[in-house]
Amino acid sequence: IEELNKIDNLRQTLLLTPLSLQDKLLFRWNAYVDRIFYSLNLSGVEVTRNQIIELLSPLGKSRLTSRQKTIVGFKKALDYLVQEWLVSSKTVNDSTIIKLDQLLTGIKNRIENTDLPNSLRYIQASPDHAVIQAGLAQILIQSENFFGDDSAQVASLTSTLFLYKYGYDFRRFIAIEEYFYMQKDRYNRLINQSIRDVNVTPW
């Protein structure tokens, strides 16, 4: 509860701090690049910030490699979350998560584990704090391996979806994936422990 209160206070500070339009755009762009960079590298897709920036610039390349398609797909999925889920009363269902995977990979209706609806019902069954729901979404989507090798990336996007849905990171300045990346050994250990013990409490 103490940590969640700290998060709520930080959220309030971020929302109320006056900033120029130039600063807002700069912070938002940097957070976009960081989100893509850290999320992809955490999932084993090695990219550099310069590759991301070059690819997402107005003069980005037209013929893309597989890795470049992943970068663009991640950006498309983030844009979709901003447009459809930033402060929303809608319930998250399996078709939403499948759409995130489709935007990310370009593959339609791909799912390797049919328990996705049950996991989403579990996440939303009780009025837990938004950060708790986002954390559950991250670990369940990743540990249940719903989307094969892309499950970690879809998990990161699903976690972001829940934060956006409840108005967290409303200004889109934060890339929480950076923390996971800086604590990568612990991050991987907790995920593996959760999968092994079928228990998400340590996570």
Tab-separated table of N, CA and C in Angstrom, residues 44-189:
chain	number	residue	atom	x	y	z
A	44	GLY	N	14.727	-10.137	-26.070
A	44	GLY	CA	15.764	-10.792	-26.852
A	44	GLY	C	15.965	-10.246	-28.253
A	45	VAL	N	15.233	-9.183	-28.616
A	45	VAL	CA	15.416	-8.548	-29.927
A	45	VAL	C	16.382	-7.384	-29.745
A	46	GLU	N	17.622	-7.572	-30.181
A	46	GLU	CA	18.652	-6.561	-29.942
A	46	GLU	C	18.570	-5.451	-30.982
A	47	VAL	N	18.217	-4.260	-30.510
A	47	VAL	CA	18.164	-3.080	-31.373
A	47	VAL	C	18.852	-1.933	-30.644
A	48	THR	N	19.230	-0.910	-31.393
A	48	THR	CA	19.820	0.283	-30.783
A	48	THR	C	18.823	1.431	-30.870
A	49	ARG	N	19.032	2.426	-30.028
A	49	ARG	CA	18.171	3.609	-30.088
A	49	ARG	C	18.266	4.291	-31.458
A	50	ASN	N	19.475	4.354	-31.996
A	50	ASN	CA	19.660	5.006	-33.292
A	50	ASN	C	18.873	4.303	-34.395
A	51	GLN	N	18.810	2.975	-34.348
A	51	GLN	CA	18.033	2.229	-35.334
A	51	GLN	C	16.550	2.591	-35.227
A	52	ILE	N	16.063	2.704	-33.997
A	52	ILE	CA	14.653	3.037	-33.778
A	52	ILE	C	14.358	4.447	-34.270
A	53	ILE	N	15.205	5.388	-33.881
A	53	ILE	CA	14.997	6.798	-34.260
A	53	ILE	C	15.028	6.954	-35.774
A	54	GLU	N	15.998	6.323	-36.409
A	54	GLU	CA	16.117	6.428	-37.871
A	54	GLU	C	14.882	5.846	-38.556
A	55	LEU	N	14.416	4.720	-38.042
A	55	LEU	CA	13.297	4.026	-38.670
A	55	LEU	C	11.981	4.780	-38.501
A	56	LEU	N	11.797	5.445	-37.366
A	56	LEU	CA	10.537	6.129	-37.078
A	56	LEU	C	10.540	7.593	-37.513
A	57	SER	N	11.624	8.031	-38.094
A	57	SER	CA	11.671	9.408	-38.597
A	57	SER	C	10.812	9.513	-39.856
A	58	PRO	N	10.411	10.735	-40.239
A	58	PRO	CA	9.569	10.895	-41.442
A	58	PRO	C	10.181	10.305	-42.711
A	59	LEU	N	11.504	10.179	-42.729
A	59	LEU	CA	12.177	9.635	-43.907
A	59	LEU	C	12.624	8.193	-43.685
A	60	GLY	N	11.868	7.476	-42.876
A	60	GLY	CA	12.211	6.086	-42.576
A	60	GLY	C	12.254	5.215	-43.831
A	61	LYS	N	12.876	4.067	-43.722
A	61	LYS	CA	13.066	3.198	-44.881
A	61	LYS	C	11.747	2.579	-45.333
A	62	SER	N	11.663	2.292	-46.640
A	62	SER	CA	10.449	1.680	-47.181
A	62	SER	C	10.552	0.156	-47.233
A	63	ARG	N	11.750	-0.367	-47.443
A	63	ARG	CA	11.945	-1.825	-47.469
A	63	ARG	C	12.552	-2.234	-46.138
A	64	LEU	N	11.771	-2.963	-45.359
A	64	LEU	CA	12.153	-3.224	-43.983
A	64	LEU	C	12.628	-4.658	-43.771
A	65	THR	N	13.620	-4.818	-42.904
A	65	THR	CA	14.036	-6.140	-42.471
A	65	THR	C	13.040	-6.642	-41.427
A	66	SER	N	13.155	-7.893	-41.025
A	66	SER	CA	12.263	-8.472	-40.015
A	66	SER	C	12.344	-7.701	-38.700
A	67	ARG	N	13.552	-7.335	-38.307
A	67	ARG	CA	13.741	-6.596	-37.049
A	67	ARG	C	13.138	-5.199	-37.140
A	68	GLN	N	13.304	-4.564	-38.286
A	68	GLN	CA	12.728	-3.232	-38.476
A	68	GLN	C	11.201	-3.296	-38.461
A	69	LYS	N	10.631	-4.365	-39.018
A	69	LYS	CA	9.178	-4.541	-38.982
A	69	LYS	C	8.689	-4.663	-37.540
A	70	THR	N	9.472	-5.310	-36.695
A	70	THR	CA	9.105	-5.446	-35.286
A	70	THR	C	9.080	-4.085	-34.602
A	71	ILE	N	10.068	-3.251	-34.897
A	71	ILE	CA	10.116	-1.904	-34.325
A	71	ILE	C	8.876	-1.102	-34.744
A	72	VAL	N	8.587	-1.117	-36.038
A	72	VAL	CA	7.427	-0.382	-36.557
A	72	VAL	C	6.135	-0.954	-35.976
A	73	GLY	N	6.067	-2.277	-35.860
A	73	GLY	CA	4.885	-2.917	-35.295
A	73	GLY	C	4.651	-2.524	-33.851
A	74	PHE	N	5.727	-2.428	-33.084
A	74	PHE	CA	5.605	-2.015	-31.678
A	74	PHE	C	5.079	-0.588	-31.590
A	75	LYS	N	5.583	0.274	-32.461
A	75	LYS	CA	5.110	1.664	-32.498
A	75	LYS	C	3.624	1.721	-32.873
A	76	LYS	N	3.201	0.920	-33.849
A	76	LYS	CA	1.793	0.882	-34.237
A	76	LYS	C	0.916	0.442	-33.064
A	77	ALA	N	1.384	-0.557	-32.319
A	77	ALA	CA	0.610	-1.053	-31.177
A	77	ALA	C	0.501	0.012	-30.088
A	78	LEU	N	1.583	0.749	-29.827
A	78	LEU	CA	1.533	1.837	-28.849
A	78	LEU	C	0.569	2.932	-29.298
A	79	ASP	N	0.594	3.259	-30.584
A	79	ASP	CA	-0.322	4.274	-31.115
A	79	ASP	C	-1.776	3.833	-30.929
A	80	TYR	N	-2.033	2.564	-31.172
A	80	TYR	CA	-3.387	2.017	-30.984
A	80	TYR	C	-3.830	2.162	-29.527
A	81	LEU	N	-2.937	1.889	-28.587
A	81	LEU	CA	-3.276	2.012	-27.165
A	81	LEU	C	-3.623	3.459	-26.814
A	82	VAL	N	-2.868	4.396	-27.362
A	82	VAL	CA	-3.144	5.816	-27.101
A	82	VAL	C	-4.513	6.201	-27.654
A	83	GLN	N	-4.807	5.754	-28.861
A	83	GLN	CA	-6.054	6.149	-29.521
A	83	GLN	C	-7.286	5.481	-28.914
A	84	GLU	N	-7.141	4.233	-28.467
A	84	GLU	CA	-8.320	3.463	-28.058
A	84	GLU	C	-8.452	3.229	-26.550
A	85	TRP	N	-7.333	3.342	-25.793
A	85	TRP	CA	-7.392	2.890	-24.409
A	85	TRP	C	-6.942	3.923	-23.384
A	86	LEU	N	-6.580	5.110	-23.801
A	86	LEU	CA	-6.125	6.120	-22.853
A	86	LEU	C	-7.330	6.671	-22.090
A	87	VAL	N	-7.490	6.223	-20.847
A	87	VAL	CA	-8.633	6.515	-19.970
A	87	VAL	C	-9.912	5.972	-20.622
A	88	SER	N	-10.172	4.694	-20.380
A	88	SER	CA	-11.298	4.017	-21.009
A	88	SER	C	-12.050	3.176	-19.980
A	89	SER	N	-13.364	3.104	-20.142
A	89	SER	CA	-14.187	2.279	-19.256
A	89	SER	C	-14.437	0.896	-19.849
A	90	LYS	N	-13.879	0.635	-21.036
A	90	LYS	CA	-14.116	-0.650	-21.692
A	90	LYS	C	-13.422	-1.782	-20.925
A	91	THR	N	-13.989	-2.973	-21.052
A	91	THR	CA	-13.371	-4.174	-20.489
A	91	THR	C	-12.372	-4.733	-21.496
A	92	VAL	N	-11.229	-5.147	-21.007
A	92	VAL	CA	-10.200	-5.723	-21.887
A	92	VAL	C	-10.579	-7.169	-22.178
A	93	ASN	N	-10.684	-7.523	-23.451
A	93	ASN	CA	-10.991	-8.907	-23.798
A	93	ASN	C	-9.917	-9.489	-24.708
A	94	ASP	N	-10.071	-10.761	-25.034
A	94	ASP	CA	-9.023	-11.445	-25.796
A	94	ASP	C	-8.832	-10.863	-27.186
A	95	SER	N	-9.911	-10.348	-27.809
A	95	SER	CA	-9.761	-9.790	-29.151
A	95	SER	C	-8.847	-8.561	-29.138
A	96	THR	N	-8.854	-7.812	-28.027
A	96	THR	CA	-7.969	-6.645	-27.907
A	96	THR	C	-6.507	-7.074	-27.891
A	97	ILE	N	-6.211	-8.111	-27.112
A	97	ILE	CA	-4.820	-8.569	-26.994
A	97	ILE	C	-4.362	-9.209	-28.306
A	98	ILE	N	-5.256	-9.923	-28.954
A	98	ILE	CA	-4.922	-10.507	-30.254
A	98	ILE	C	-4.642	-9.400	-31.271
A	99	LYS	N	-5.385	-8.302	-31.194
A	99	LYS	CA	-5.130	-7.163	-32.091
A	99	LYS	C	-3.754	-6.564	-31.824
A	100	LEU	N	-3.358	-6.463	-30.538
A	100	LEU	CA	-2.016	-5.962	-30.221
A	100	LEU	C	-0.955	-6.834	-30.886
A	101	ASP	N	-1.142	-8.154	-30.802
A	101	ASP	CA	-0.193	-9.074	-31.428
A	101	ASP	C	-0.182	-8.887	-32.938
A	102	GLN	N	-1.363	-8.680	-33.523
A	102	GLN	CA	-1.452	-8.489	-34.970
A	102	GLN	C	-0.740	-7.212	-35.404
A	103	LEU	N	-0.920	-6.122	-34.650
A	103	LEU	CA	-0.234	-4.877	-34.970
A	103	LEU	C	1.276	-5.037	-34.834
A	104	LEU	N	1.688	-5.787	-33.833
A	104	LEU	CA	3.112	-6.010	-33.575
A	104	LEU	C	3.756	-6.857	-34.666
A	105	THR	N	3.095	-7.953	-35.036
A	105	THR	CA	3.729	-8.948	-35.913
A	105	THR	C	3.206	-8.945	-37.349
A	106	GLY	N	2.008	-8.375	-37.556
A	106	GLY	CA	1.405	-8.439	-38.882
A	106	GLY	C	0.705	-9.753	-39.150
A	107	ILE	N	0.593	-10.630	-38.138
A	107	ILE	CA	-0.060	-11.937	-38.290
A	107	ILE	C	-1.447	-11.872	-37.665
A	108	LYS	N	-2.476	-12.301	-38.397
A	108	LYS	CA	-3.850	-12.200	-37.916
A	108	LYS	C	-4.248	-13.404	-37.064
A	109	ASN	N	-4.992	-13.113	-35.991
A	109	ASN	CA	-5.665	-14.141	-35.179
A	109	ASN	C	-4.753	-15.285	-34.761
A	110	ARG	N	-3.542	-14.937	-34.380
A	110	ARG	CA	-2.605	-15.973	-33.948
A	110	ARG	C	-2.618	-16.065	-32.432
A	111	ILE	N	-2.865	-17.250	-31.913
A	111	ILE	CA	-2.810	-17.454	-30.469
A	111	ILE	C	-2.464	-18.914	-30.217
A	112	GLU	N	-1.570	-19.156	-29.262
A	112	GLU	CA	-1.077	-20.508	-29.034
A	112	GLU	C	-1.583	-21.099	-27.720
A	113	ASN	N	-2.404	-20.339	-26.985
A	113	ASN	CA	-2.931	-20.835	-25.712
A	113	ASN	C	-4.334	-20.254	-25.565
A	114	THR	N	-5.335	-21.117	-25.497
A	114	THR	CA	-6.729	-20.655	-25.507
A	114	THR	C	-7.229	-20.198	-24.136
A	115	ASP	N	-6.368	-20.158	-23.127
A	115	ASP	CA	-6.775	-19.707	-21.796
A	115	ASP	C	-6.732	-18.187	-21.647
A	116	LEU	N	-6.447	-17.464	-22.729
A	116	LEU	CA	-6.339	-16.009	-22.641
A	116	LEU	C	-7.585	-15.350	-22.047
A	117	PRO	N	-8.819	-15.706	-22.481
A	117	PRO	CA	-10.003	-15.076	-21.866
A	117	PRO	C	-10.066	-15.283	-20.352
A	118	ASN	N	-9.687	-16.476	-19.875
A	118	ASN	CA	-9.703	-16.752	-18.438
A	118	ASN	C	-8.697	-15.877	-17.694
A	119	SER	N	-7.520	-15.697	-18.277
A	119	SER	CA	-6.496	-14.858	-17.646
A	119	SER	C	-6.972	-13.413	-17.549
A	120	LEU	N	-7.607	-12.922	-18.606
A	120	LEU	CA	-8.095	-11.541	-18.595
A	120	LEU	C	-9.234	-11.365	-17.589
A	121	ARG	N	-10.086	-12.381	-17.454
A	121	ARG	CA	-11.151	-12.309	-16.440
A	121	ARG	C	-10.548	-12.284	-15.037
A	122	TYR	N	-9.501	-13.069	-14.837
A	122	TYR	CA	-8.832	-13.117	-13.528
A	122	TYR	C	-8.236	-11.754	-13.178
A	123	ILE	N	-7.593	-11.122	-14.141
A	123	ILE	CA	-6.976	-9.814	-13.912
A	123	ILE	C	-8.025	-8.776	-13.519
A	124	GLN	N	-9.198	-8.850	-14.149
A	124	GLN	CA	-10.222	-7.820	-13.973
A	124	GLN	C	-11.356	-8.222	-13.025
A	125	ALA	N	-11.188	-9.371	-12.359
A	125	ALA	CA	-12.272	-9.884	-11.516
A	125	ALA	C	-12.519	-9.035	-10.283
A	126	SER	N	-11.465	-8.453	-9.727
A	126	SER	CA	-11.623	-7.639	-8.520
A	126	SER	C	-11.051	-6.247	-8.784
A	127	PRO	N	-11.518	-5.257	-8.025
A	127	PRO	CA	-11.074	-3.868	-8.276
A	127	PRO	C	-9.678	-3.582	-7.722
A	128	ASP	N	-8.692	-4.339	-8.187
A	128	ASP	CA	-7.312	-4.107	-7.751
A	128	ASP	C	-6.817	-2.775	-8.299
A	129	HIS	N	-5.779	-2.254	-7.670
A	129	HIS	CA	-5.120	-1.041	-8.146
A	129	HIS	C	-4.647	-1.259	-9.586
A	130	ALA	N	-4.679	-0.195	-10.382
A	130	ALA	CA	-4.294	-0.287	-11.792
A	130	ALA	C	-2.891	-0.857	-11.976
A	131	VAL	N	-1.975	-0.499	-11.092
A	131	VAL	CA	-0.596	-0.987	-11.201
A	131	VAL	C	-0.533	-2.491	-10.938
A	132	ILE	N	-1.370	-2.971	-10.017
A	132	ILE	CA	-1.444	-4.415	-9.750
A	132	ILE	C	-1.982	-5.142	-10.985
A	133	GLN	N	-3.038	-4.602	-11.587
A	133	GLN	CA	-3.593	-5.226	-12.789
A	133	GLN	C	-2.565	-5.232	-13.921
A	134	ALA	N	-1.850	-4.131	-14.075
A	134	ALA	CA	-0.816	-4.065	-15.120
A	134	ALA	C	0.275	-5.102	-14.870
A	135	GLY	N	0.654	-5.264	-13.605
A	135	GLY	CA	1.674	-6.258	-13.263
A	135	GLY	C	1.199	-7.678	-13.523
A	136	LEU	N	-0.067	-7.946	-13.176
A	136	LEU	CA	-0.641	-9.272	-13.448
A	136	LEU	C	-0.686	-9.540	-14.949
A	137	ALA	N	-1.091	-8.537	-15.709
A	137	ALA	CA	-1.153	-8.704	-17.159
A	137	ALA	C	0.222	-9.042	-17.722
A	138	GLN	N	1.240	-8.342	-17.238
A	138	GLN	CA	2.611	-8.572	-17.719
A	138	GLN	C	3.039	-10.021	-17.478
A	139	ILE	N	2.858	-10.496	-16.256
A	139	ILE	CA	3.365	-11.826	-15.915
A	139	ILE	C	2.516	-12.940	-16.517
A	140	LEU	N	1.193	-12.762	-16.559
A	140	LEU	CA	0.336	-13.833	-17.071
A	140	LEU	C	0.475	-13.999	-18.581
A	141	ILE	N	0.491	-12.898	-19.317
A	141	ILE	CA	0.639	-13.000	-20.782
A	141	ILE	C	1.986	-13.612	-21.136
A	142	GLN	N	3.017	-13.229	-20.384
A	142	GLN	CA	4.356	-13.746	-20.685
A	142	GLN	C	4.514	-15.201	-20.249
A	143	SER	N	4.073	-15.514	-19.035
A	143	SER	CA	4.318	-16.868	-18.512
A	143	SER	C	3.449	-17.926	-19.195
A	144	GLU	N	2.254	-17.530	-19.633
A	144	GLU	CA	1.373	-18.496	-20.310
A	144	GLU	C	1.734	-18.674	-21.785
A	145	ASN	N	2.658	-17.858	-22.282
A	145	ASN	CA	3.197	-18.027	-23.636
A	145	ASN	C	2.086	-18.044	-24.695
A	146	PHE	N	1.171	-17.078	-24.586
A	146	PHE	CA	0.034	-17.041	-25.495
A	146	PHE	C	0.442	-16.802	-26.944
A	147	PHE	N	1.548	-16.109	-27.150
A	147	PHE	CA	1.923	-15.710	-28.516
A	147	PHE	C	3.339	-16.159	-28.875
A	148	GLY	N	3.735	-17.302	-28.376
A	148	GLY	CA	5.023	-17.870	-28.730
A	148	GLY	C	6.187	-16.953	-28.403
A	149	ASP	N	7.109	-16.799	-29.342
A	149	ASP	CA	8.313	-16.005	-29.109
A	149	ASP	C	8.018	-14.520	-28.902
A	150	ASP	N	6.839	-14.080	-29.283
A	150	ASP	CA	6.483	-12.665	-29.147
A	150	ASP	C	5.708	-12.377	-27.859
A	151	SER	N	5.565	-13.380	-27.000
A	151	SER	CA	4.745	-13.220	-25.793
A	151	SER	C	5.255	-12.120	-24.876
A	152	ALA	N	6.570	-11.981	-24.741
A	152	ALA	CA	7.125	-10.949	-23.853
A	152	ALA	C	6.775	-9.552	-24.352
A	153	GLN	N	6.817	-9.361	-25.668
A	153	GLN	CA	6.482	-8.041	-26.221
A	153	GLN	C	4.992	-7.745	-26.074
A	154	VAL	N	4.147	-8.748	-26.329
A	154	VAL	CA	2.701	-8.556	-26.163
A	154	VAL	C	2.380	-8.321	-24.684
A	155	ALA	N	3.112	-8.986	-23.797
A	155	ALA	CA	2.911	-8.785	-22.355
A	155	ALA	C	3.217	-7.349	-21.952
A	156	SER	N	4.293	-6.811	-22.485
A	156	SER	CA	4.658	-5.425	-22.196
A	156	SER	C	3.577	-4.467	-22.685
A	157	LEU	N	3.049	-4.714	-23.874
A	157	LEU	CA	1.986	-3.871	-24.427
A	157	LEU	C	0.702	-4.010	-23.628
A	158	THR	N	0.393	-5.217	-23.180
A	158	THR	CA	-0.829	-5.431	-22.396
A	158	THR	C	-0.731	-4.730	-21.048
A	159	SER	N	0.426	-4.769	-20.444
A	159	SER	CA	0.645	-4.049	-19.190
A	159	SER	C	0.433	-2.551	-19.395
A	160	THR	N	0.972	-2.027	-20.485
A	160	THR	CA	0.778	-0.617	-20.824
A	160	THR	C	-0.697	-0.302	-21.038
A	161	LEU	N	-1.408	-1.221	-21.670
A	161	LEU	CA	-2.847	-1.037	-21.899
A	161	LEU	C	-3.573	-0.778	-20.579
A	162	PHE	N	-3.299	-1.589	-19.570
A	162	PHE	CA	-3.984	-1.415	-18.288
A	162	PHE	C	-3.600	-0.095	-17.617
A	163	LEU	N	-2.348	0.302	-17.736
A	163	LEU	CA	-1.955	1.599	-17.179
A	163	LEU	C	-2.672	2.740	-17.900
A	164	TYR	N	-2.724	2.673	-19.211
A	164	TYR	CA	-3.411	3.705	-19.983
A	164	TYR	C	-4.905	3.726	-19.673
A	165	LYS	N	-5.499	2.555	-19.572
A	165	LYS	CA	-6.941	2.438	-19.319
A	165	LYS	C	-7.349	3.209	-18.064
A	166	TYR	N	-6.515	3.169	-17.046
A	166	TYR	CA	-6.840	3.822	-15.776
A	166	TYR	C	-6.163	5.190	-15.613
A	167	GLY	N	-5.644	5.718	-16.712
A	167	GLY	CA	-5.110	7.077	-16.673
A	167	GLY	C	-3.727	7.211	-16.081
A	168	TYR	N	-2.990	6.099	-15.999
A	168	TYR	CA	-1.608	6.197	-15.525
A	168	TYR	C	-0.704	6.489	-16.714
A	169	ASP	N	0.303	7.311	-16.471
A	169	ASP	CA	1.175	7.805	-17.537
A	169	ASP	C	0.345	8.493	-18.623
A	170	PHE	N	-0.615	9.310	-18.183
A	170	PHE	CA	-1.509	10.007	-19.108
A	170	PHE	C	-0.731	10.883	-20.084
A	171	ARG	N	0.373	11.455	-19.618
A	171	ARG	CA	1.188	12.303	-20.507
A	171	ARG	C	2.159	11.494	-21.359
A	172	ARG	N	2.285	10.224	-21.051
A	172	ARG	CA	3.131	9.303	-21.816
A	172	ARG	C	4.602	9.709	-21.782
A	173	PHE	N	5.086	9.952	-20.570
A	173	PHE	CA	6.476	10.358	-20.362
A	173	PHE	C	7.354	9.223	-19.820
A	174	ILE	N	6.746	8.115	-19.408
A	174	ILE	CA	7.478	7.117	-18.628
A	174	ILE	C	7.669	5.831	-19.429
A	175	ALA	N	8.852	5.256	-19.298
A	175	ALA	CA	9.135	3.933	-19.873
A	175	ALA	C	9.553	3.021	-18.720
A	176	ILE	N	8.569	2.363	-18.111
A	176	ILE	CA	8.891	1.526	-16.942
A	176	ILE	C	9.766	0.342	-17.329
A	177	GLU	N	9.783	0.019	-18.621
A	177	GLU	CA	10.628	-1.083	-19.082
A	177	GLU	C	12.112	-0.818	-18.806
A	178	GLU	N	12.473	0.447	-18.684
A	178	GLU	CA	13.868	0.778	-18.388
A	178	GLU	C	14.290	0.162	-17.057
A	179	TYR	N	13.397	0.250	-16.055
A	179	TYR	CA	13.710	-0.332	-14.741
A	179	TYR	C	13.913	-1.843	-14.850
A	180	PHE	N	13.018	-2.505	-15.590
A	180	PHE	CA	13.152	-3.958	-15.762
A	180	PHE	C	14.479	-4.293	-16.446
A	181	TYR	N	14.839	-3.480	-17.439
A	181	TYR	CA	16.073	-3.726	-18.178
A	181	TYR	C	17.296	-3.554	-17.276
A	182	MET	N	17.280	-2.529	-16.436
A	182	MET	CA	18.404	-2.291	-15.534
A	182	MET	C	18.491	-3.373	-14.449
A	183	GLN	N	17.375	-4.059	-14.197
A	183	GLN	CA	17.338	-5.148	-13.215
A	183	GLN	C	17.080	-6.480	-13.943
A	184	LYS	N	17.700	-6.646	-15.099
A	184	LYS	CA	17.329	-7.740	-15.988
A	184	LYS	C	17.465	-9.119	-15.345
A	185	ASP	N	18.527	-9.343	-14.584
A	185	ASP	CA	18.716	-10.661	-13.954
A	185	ASP	C	17.576	-10.959	-12.979
A	186	ARG	N	17.253	-9.975	-12.151
A	186	ARG	CA	16.163	-10.154	-11.191
A	186	ARG	C	14.817	-10.292	-11.905
A	187	TYR	N	14.626	-9.504	-12.925
A	187	TYR	CA	13.408	-9.548	-13.734
A	187	TYR	C	13.193	-10.961	-14.293
A	188	ASN	N	14.218	-11.507	-14.946
A	188	ASN	CA	14.105	-12.847	-15.526
A	188	ASN	C	13.936	-13.914	-14.446
A	189	ARG	N	14.626	-13.739	-13.322
A	189	ARG	CA	14.524	-14.709	-12.231
A	189	ARG	C	13.092	-14.778	-11.673
